[in-house]
mmCIF file of C-alpha atoms in Angstrom:
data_model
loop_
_atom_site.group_PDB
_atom_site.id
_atom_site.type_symbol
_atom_site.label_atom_id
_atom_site.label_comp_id
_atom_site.label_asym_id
_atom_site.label_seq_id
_atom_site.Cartn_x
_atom_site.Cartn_y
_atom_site.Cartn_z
ATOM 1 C CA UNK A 1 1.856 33.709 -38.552
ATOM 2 C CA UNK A 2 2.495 31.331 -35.608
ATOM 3 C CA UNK A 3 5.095 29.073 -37.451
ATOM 4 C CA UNK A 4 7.310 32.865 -38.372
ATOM 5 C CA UNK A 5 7.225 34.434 -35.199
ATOM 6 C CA UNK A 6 9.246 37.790 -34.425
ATOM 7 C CA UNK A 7 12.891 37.339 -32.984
ATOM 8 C CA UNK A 8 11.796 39.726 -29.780
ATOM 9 C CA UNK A 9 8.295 39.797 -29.163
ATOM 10 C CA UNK A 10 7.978 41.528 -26.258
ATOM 11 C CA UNK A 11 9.827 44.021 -27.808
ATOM 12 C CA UNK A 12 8.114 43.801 -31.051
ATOM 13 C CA UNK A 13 5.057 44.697 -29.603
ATOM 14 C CA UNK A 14 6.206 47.409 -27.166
ATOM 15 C CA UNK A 15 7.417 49.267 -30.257
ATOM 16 C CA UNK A 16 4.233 48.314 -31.921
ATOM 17 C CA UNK A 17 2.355 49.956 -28.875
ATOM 18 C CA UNK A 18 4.596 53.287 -29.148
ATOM 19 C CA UNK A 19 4.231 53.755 -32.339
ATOM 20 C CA UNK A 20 0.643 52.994 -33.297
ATOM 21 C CA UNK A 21 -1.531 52.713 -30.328
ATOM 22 C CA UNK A 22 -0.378 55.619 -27.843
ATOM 23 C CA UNK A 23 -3.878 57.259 -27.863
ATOM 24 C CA UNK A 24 -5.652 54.153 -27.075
ATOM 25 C CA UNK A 25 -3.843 53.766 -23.881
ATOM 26 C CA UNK A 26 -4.666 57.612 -23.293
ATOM 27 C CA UNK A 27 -8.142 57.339 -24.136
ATOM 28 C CA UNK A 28 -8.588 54.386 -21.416
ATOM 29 C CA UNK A 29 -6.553 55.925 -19.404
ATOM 30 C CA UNK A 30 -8.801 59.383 -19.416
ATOM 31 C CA UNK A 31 -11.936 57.531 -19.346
ATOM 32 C CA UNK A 32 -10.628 55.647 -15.307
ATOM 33 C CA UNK A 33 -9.342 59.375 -14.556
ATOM 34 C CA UNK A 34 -12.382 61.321 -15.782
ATOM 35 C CA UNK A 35 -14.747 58.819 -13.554
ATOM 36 C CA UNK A 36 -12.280 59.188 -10.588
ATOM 37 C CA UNK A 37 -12.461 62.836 -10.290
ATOM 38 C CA UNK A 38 -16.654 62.529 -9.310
ATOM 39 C CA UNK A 39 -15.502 60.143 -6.209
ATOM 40 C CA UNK A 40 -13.722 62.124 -4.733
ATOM 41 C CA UNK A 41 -15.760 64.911 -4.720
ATOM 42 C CA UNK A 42 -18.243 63.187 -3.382
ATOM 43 C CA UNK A 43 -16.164 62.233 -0.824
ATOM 44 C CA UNK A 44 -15.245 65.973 0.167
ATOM 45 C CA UNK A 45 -19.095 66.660 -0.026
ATOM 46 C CA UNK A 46 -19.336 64.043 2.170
ATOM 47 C CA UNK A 47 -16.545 64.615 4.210
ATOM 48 C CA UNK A 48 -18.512 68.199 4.909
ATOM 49 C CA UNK A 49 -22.232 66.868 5.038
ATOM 50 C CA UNK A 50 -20.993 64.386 8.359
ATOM 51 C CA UNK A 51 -20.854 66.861 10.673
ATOM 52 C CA UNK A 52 -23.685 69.367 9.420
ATOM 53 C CA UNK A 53 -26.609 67.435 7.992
ATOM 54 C CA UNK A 54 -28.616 64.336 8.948
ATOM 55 C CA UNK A 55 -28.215 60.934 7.832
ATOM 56 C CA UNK A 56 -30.286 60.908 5.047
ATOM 57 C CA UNK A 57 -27.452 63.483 3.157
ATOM 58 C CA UNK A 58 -24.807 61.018 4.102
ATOM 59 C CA UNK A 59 -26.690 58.033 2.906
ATOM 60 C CA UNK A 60 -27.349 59.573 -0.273
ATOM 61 C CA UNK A 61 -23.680 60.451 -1.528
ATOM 62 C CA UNK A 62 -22.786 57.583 -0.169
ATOM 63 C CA UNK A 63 -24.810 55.752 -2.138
ATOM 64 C CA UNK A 64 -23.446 57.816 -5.301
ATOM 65 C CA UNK A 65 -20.115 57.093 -4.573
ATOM 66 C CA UNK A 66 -20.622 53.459 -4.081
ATOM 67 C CA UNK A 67 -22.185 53.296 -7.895
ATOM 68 C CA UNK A 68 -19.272 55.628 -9.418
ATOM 69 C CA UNK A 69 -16.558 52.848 -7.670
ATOM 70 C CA UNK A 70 -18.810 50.213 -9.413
ATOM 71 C CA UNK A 71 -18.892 52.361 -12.375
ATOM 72 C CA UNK A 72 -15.214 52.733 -12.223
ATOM 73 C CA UNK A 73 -13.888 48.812 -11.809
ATOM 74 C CA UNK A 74 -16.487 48.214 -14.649
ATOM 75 C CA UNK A 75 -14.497 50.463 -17.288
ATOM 76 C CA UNK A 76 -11.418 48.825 -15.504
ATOM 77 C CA UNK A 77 -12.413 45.702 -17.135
ATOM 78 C CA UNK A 78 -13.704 47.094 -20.537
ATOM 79 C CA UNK A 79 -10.113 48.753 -20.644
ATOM 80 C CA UNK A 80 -8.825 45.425 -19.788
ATOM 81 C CA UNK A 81 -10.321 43.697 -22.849
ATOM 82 C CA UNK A 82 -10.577 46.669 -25.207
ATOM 83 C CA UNK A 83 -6.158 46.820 -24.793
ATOM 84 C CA UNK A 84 -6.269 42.854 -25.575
ATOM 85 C CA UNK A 85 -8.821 43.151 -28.449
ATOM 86 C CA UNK A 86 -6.037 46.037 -29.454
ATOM 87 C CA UNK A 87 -3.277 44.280 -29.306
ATOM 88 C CA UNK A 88 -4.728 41.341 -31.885
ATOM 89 C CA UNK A 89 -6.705 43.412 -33.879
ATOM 90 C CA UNK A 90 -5.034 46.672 -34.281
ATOM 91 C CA UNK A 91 -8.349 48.447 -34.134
ATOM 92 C CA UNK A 92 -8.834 51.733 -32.117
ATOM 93 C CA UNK A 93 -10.596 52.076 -28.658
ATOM 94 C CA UNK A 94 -13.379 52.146 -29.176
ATOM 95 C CA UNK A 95 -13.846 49.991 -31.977
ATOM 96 C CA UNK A 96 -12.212 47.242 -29.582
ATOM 97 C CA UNK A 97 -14.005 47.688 -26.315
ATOM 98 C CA UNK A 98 -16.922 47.239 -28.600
ATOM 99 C CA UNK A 99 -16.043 43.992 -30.319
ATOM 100 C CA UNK A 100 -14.575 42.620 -27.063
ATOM 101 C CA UNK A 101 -17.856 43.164 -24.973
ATOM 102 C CA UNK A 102 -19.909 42.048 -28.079
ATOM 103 C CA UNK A 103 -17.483 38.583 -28.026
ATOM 104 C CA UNK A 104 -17.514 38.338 -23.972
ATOM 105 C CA UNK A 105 -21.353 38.275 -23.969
ATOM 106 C CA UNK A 106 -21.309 35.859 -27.254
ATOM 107 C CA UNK A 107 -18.740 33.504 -25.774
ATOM 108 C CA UNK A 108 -19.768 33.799 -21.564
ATOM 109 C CA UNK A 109 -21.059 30.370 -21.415
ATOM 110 C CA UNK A 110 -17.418 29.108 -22.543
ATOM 111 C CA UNK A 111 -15.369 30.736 -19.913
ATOM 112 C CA UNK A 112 -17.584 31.100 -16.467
ATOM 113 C CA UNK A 113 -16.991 28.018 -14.849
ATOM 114 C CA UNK A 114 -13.464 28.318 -16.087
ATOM 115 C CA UNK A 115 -13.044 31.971 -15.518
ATOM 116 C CA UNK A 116 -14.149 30.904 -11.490
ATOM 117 C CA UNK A 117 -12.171 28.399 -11.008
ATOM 118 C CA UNK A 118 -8.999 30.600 -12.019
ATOM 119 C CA UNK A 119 -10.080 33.203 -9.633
ATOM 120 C CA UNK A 120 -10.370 31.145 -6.920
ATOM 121 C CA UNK A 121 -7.359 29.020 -7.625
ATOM 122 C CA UNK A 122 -5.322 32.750 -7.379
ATOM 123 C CA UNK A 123 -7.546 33.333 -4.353
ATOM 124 C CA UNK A 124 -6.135 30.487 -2.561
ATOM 125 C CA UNK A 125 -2.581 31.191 -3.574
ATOM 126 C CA UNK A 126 -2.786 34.222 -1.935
ATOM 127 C CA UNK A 127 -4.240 32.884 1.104
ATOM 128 C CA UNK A 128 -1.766 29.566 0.892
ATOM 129 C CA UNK A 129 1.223 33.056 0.722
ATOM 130 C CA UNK A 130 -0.215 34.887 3.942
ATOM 131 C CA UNK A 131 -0.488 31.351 5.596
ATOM 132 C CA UNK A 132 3.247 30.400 4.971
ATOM 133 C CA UNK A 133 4.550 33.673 5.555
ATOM 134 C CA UNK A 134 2.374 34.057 8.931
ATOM 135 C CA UNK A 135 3.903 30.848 10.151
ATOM 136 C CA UNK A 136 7.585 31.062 8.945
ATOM 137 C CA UNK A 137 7.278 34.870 11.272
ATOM 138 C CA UNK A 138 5.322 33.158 14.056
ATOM 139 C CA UNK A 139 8.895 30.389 14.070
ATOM 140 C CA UNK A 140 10.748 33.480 13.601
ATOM 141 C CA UNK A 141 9.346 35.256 16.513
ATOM 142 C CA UNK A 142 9.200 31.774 18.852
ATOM 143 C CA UNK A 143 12.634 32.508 19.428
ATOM 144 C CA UNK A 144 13.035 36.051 19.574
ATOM 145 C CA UNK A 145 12.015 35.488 23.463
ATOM 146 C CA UNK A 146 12.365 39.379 23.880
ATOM 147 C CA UNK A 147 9.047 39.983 21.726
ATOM 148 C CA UNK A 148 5.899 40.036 24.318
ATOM 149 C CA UNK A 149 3.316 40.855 21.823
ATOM 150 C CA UNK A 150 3.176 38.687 18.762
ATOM 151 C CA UNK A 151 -0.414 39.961 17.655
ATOM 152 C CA UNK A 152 0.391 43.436 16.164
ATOM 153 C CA UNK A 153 3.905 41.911 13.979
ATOM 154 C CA UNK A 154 1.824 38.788 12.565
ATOM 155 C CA UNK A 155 -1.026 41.051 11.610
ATOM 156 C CA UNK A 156 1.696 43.171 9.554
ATOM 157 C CA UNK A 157 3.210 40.704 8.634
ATOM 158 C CA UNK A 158 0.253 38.713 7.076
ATOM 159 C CA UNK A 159 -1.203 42.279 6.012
ATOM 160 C CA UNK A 160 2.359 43.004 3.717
ATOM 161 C CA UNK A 161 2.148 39.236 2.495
ATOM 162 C CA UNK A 162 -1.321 39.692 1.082
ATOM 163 C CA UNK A 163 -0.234 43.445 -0.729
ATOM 164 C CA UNK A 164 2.805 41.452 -2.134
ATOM 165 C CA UNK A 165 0.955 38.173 -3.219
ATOM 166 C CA UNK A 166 -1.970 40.394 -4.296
ATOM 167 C CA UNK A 167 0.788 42.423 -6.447
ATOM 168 C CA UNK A 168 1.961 39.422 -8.412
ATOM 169 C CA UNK A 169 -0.600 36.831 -8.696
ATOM 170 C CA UNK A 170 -2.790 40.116 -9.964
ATOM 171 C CA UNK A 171 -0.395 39.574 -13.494
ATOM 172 C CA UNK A 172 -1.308 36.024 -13.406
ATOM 173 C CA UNK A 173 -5.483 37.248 -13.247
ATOM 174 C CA UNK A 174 -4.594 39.784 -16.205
ATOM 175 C CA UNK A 175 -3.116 37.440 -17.890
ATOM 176 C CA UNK A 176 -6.190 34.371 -17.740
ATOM 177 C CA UNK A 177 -8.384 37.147 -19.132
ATOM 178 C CA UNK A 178 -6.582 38.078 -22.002
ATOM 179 C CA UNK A 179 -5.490 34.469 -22.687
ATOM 180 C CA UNK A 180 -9.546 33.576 -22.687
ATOM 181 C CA UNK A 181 -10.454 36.409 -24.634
ATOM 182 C CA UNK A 182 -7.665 35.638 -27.381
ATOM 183 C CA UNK A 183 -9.332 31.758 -27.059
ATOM 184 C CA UNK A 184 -13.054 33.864 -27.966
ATOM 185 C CA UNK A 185 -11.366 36.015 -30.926
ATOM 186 C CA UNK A 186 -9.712 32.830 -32.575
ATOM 187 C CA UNK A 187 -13.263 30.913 -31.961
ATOM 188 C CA UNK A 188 -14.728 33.802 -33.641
ATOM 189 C CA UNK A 189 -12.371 34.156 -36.786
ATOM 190 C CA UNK A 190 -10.863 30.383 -37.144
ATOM 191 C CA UNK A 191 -12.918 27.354 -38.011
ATOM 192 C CA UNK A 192 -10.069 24.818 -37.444
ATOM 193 C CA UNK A 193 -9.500 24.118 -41.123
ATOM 194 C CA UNK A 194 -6.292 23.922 -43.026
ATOM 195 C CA UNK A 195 -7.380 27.525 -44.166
ATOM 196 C CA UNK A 196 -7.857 28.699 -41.400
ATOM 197 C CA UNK A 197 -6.439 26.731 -38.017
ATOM 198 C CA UNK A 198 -6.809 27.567 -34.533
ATOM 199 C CA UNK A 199 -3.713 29.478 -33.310
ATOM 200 C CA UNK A 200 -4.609 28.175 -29.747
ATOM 201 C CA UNK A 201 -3.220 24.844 -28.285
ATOM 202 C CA UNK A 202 -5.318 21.675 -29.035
ATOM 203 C CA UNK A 203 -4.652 20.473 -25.210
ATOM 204 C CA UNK A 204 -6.758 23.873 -23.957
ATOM 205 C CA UNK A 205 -9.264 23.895 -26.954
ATOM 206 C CA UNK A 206 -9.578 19.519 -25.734
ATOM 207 C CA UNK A 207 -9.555 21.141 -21.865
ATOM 208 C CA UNK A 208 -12.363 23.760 -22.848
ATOM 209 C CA UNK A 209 -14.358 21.690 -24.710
ATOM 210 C CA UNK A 210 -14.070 19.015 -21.572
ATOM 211 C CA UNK A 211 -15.405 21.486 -19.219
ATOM 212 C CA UNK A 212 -18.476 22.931 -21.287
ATOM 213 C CA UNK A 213 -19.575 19.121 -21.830
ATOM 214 C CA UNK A 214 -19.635 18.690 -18.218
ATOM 215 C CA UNK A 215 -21.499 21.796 -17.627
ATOM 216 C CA UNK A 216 -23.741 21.001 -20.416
ATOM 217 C CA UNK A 217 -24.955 17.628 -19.223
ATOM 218 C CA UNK A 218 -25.118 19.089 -15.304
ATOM 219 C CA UNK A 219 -27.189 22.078 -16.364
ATOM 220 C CA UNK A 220 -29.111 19.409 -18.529
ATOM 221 C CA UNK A 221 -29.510 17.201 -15.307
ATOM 222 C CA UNK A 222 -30.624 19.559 -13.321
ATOM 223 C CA UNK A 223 -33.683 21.061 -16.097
ATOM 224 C CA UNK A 224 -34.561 17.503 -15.939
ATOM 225 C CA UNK A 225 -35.159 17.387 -12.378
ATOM 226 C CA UNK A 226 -36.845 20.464 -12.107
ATOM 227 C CA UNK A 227 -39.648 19.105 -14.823
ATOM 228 C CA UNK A 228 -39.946 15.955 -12.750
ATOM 229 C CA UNK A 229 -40.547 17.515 -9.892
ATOM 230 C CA UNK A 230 -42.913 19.920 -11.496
ATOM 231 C CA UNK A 231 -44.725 17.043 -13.189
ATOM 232 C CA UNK A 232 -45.099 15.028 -9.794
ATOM 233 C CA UNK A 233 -48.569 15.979 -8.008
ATOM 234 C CA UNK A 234 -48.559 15.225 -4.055
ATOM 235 C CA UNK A 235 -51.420 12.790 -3.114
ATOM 236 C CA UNK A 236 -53.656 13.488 -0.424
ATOM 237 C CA UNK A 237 -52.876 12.018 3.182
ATOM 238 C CA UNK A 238 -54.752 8.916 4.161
ATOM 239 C CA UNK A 239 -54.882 8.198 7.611
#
């Protein structure tokens, strides 16, 4: 109930998690390890392959090991929303990887635009981070008139900036997910009714709405143009 919420949340749900829900965080958990454990034997094979067997070996594995890493950031993500699907259903793991892919595919047209315009809004905050910390060393090492080479400190400096910016605003991604997947779950079980209201804010269901209006009417635009121009024959040349 939104208008009785606990005293301590946070730990509310920790003890929640503990108590309730420790093998669905081993399950996921096993399921990342269990598809890590084929990369990098493939890597050893190919590791051993390099310096006895042709190219075709080498492009081979490598191929395989490019598919398990793809293999491996996709379960990264069903983890992702399977542990937020958890957390406000109280189903197991598998039961809520299902239901969140089923409610990711139903609900996809509400959150890509949005979805890639938080991305690259964190994208640019870590590149805005490098930026400000590459300049405040390059001041820093304008008067260290000791230093001859400058390249080799700014490129560890901006390289450390990144890690640390890439470390924090990565809670902020995390967090956008699981905020629009909780928007898809209360879409799917809430009508808006006095029996059953939205527990989201009006201001972001208003904001969501906004944005698949404008989408709507530009991919609506654009299917418009296309039968024009497929309609529209081109006349022969009279000279």
């Amino acid at each position: 109930n939104k208008n009785d919420p606990p005293d301590h949340p946070i730990l509310s749900s920790l003890s929640i998690l503990f108590w309730y829900h420790q093998g669905t965080v081993v399950k996921g958990s096993f399921l990342i390890t269990v598809m890590r454990i084929p990369r990098i034997i493939l890597m050893c094979i190919y590791d051993t392959l390099k310096t006895k067997h042709g190219k075709w070996s080498r492009g081979t594995f490598r191929c395989c090991y490019c598919c398990f890493l793809c293999l491996d950031r996709y379960l990264r993500h069903v983890n992702q929303n399977a542990y937020t699907t958890t957390a406000i259903n109280g189903t197991d793991f598998c039961t809520s990887a299902k239901d969140a892919l089923k409610i990711a595919s139903k609900n996809s047209s509400h959150f890509t635009s949005i979805n890639c315009f938080g991305d690259f809004m964190i994208f640019l905050g870590k590149v805005l981070v490098v930026c400000f910390t590459v300049f405040g060393g390059l001041m820093a090492f304008n008067y260290n008139r000791v230093l001859q080479v400058w390249t080799i400190p700014l490129l560890l400096v901006a390289f450390f900036a990144y890690l640390v910016a890439h470390s924090f605003l990565s809670v902020f991604e995390t967090v956008l997910d699981a905020l629009f997947l909780c928007f898809a779950v209360d879409l799917e079980t809430n009508d808006g009714s006095s029996e059953k209201p939205y527990f989201m804010d009006q201001d972001f269901l208003n904001f969501v709405k906004r944005i698949n209006r404008v989408n709507t009417a530009r991919a609506q635009r654009d299917m418009d143009s296309l039968r024009t121009e497929e309609g529209t024959e081109l006349g022969p040349i009279v000279r």
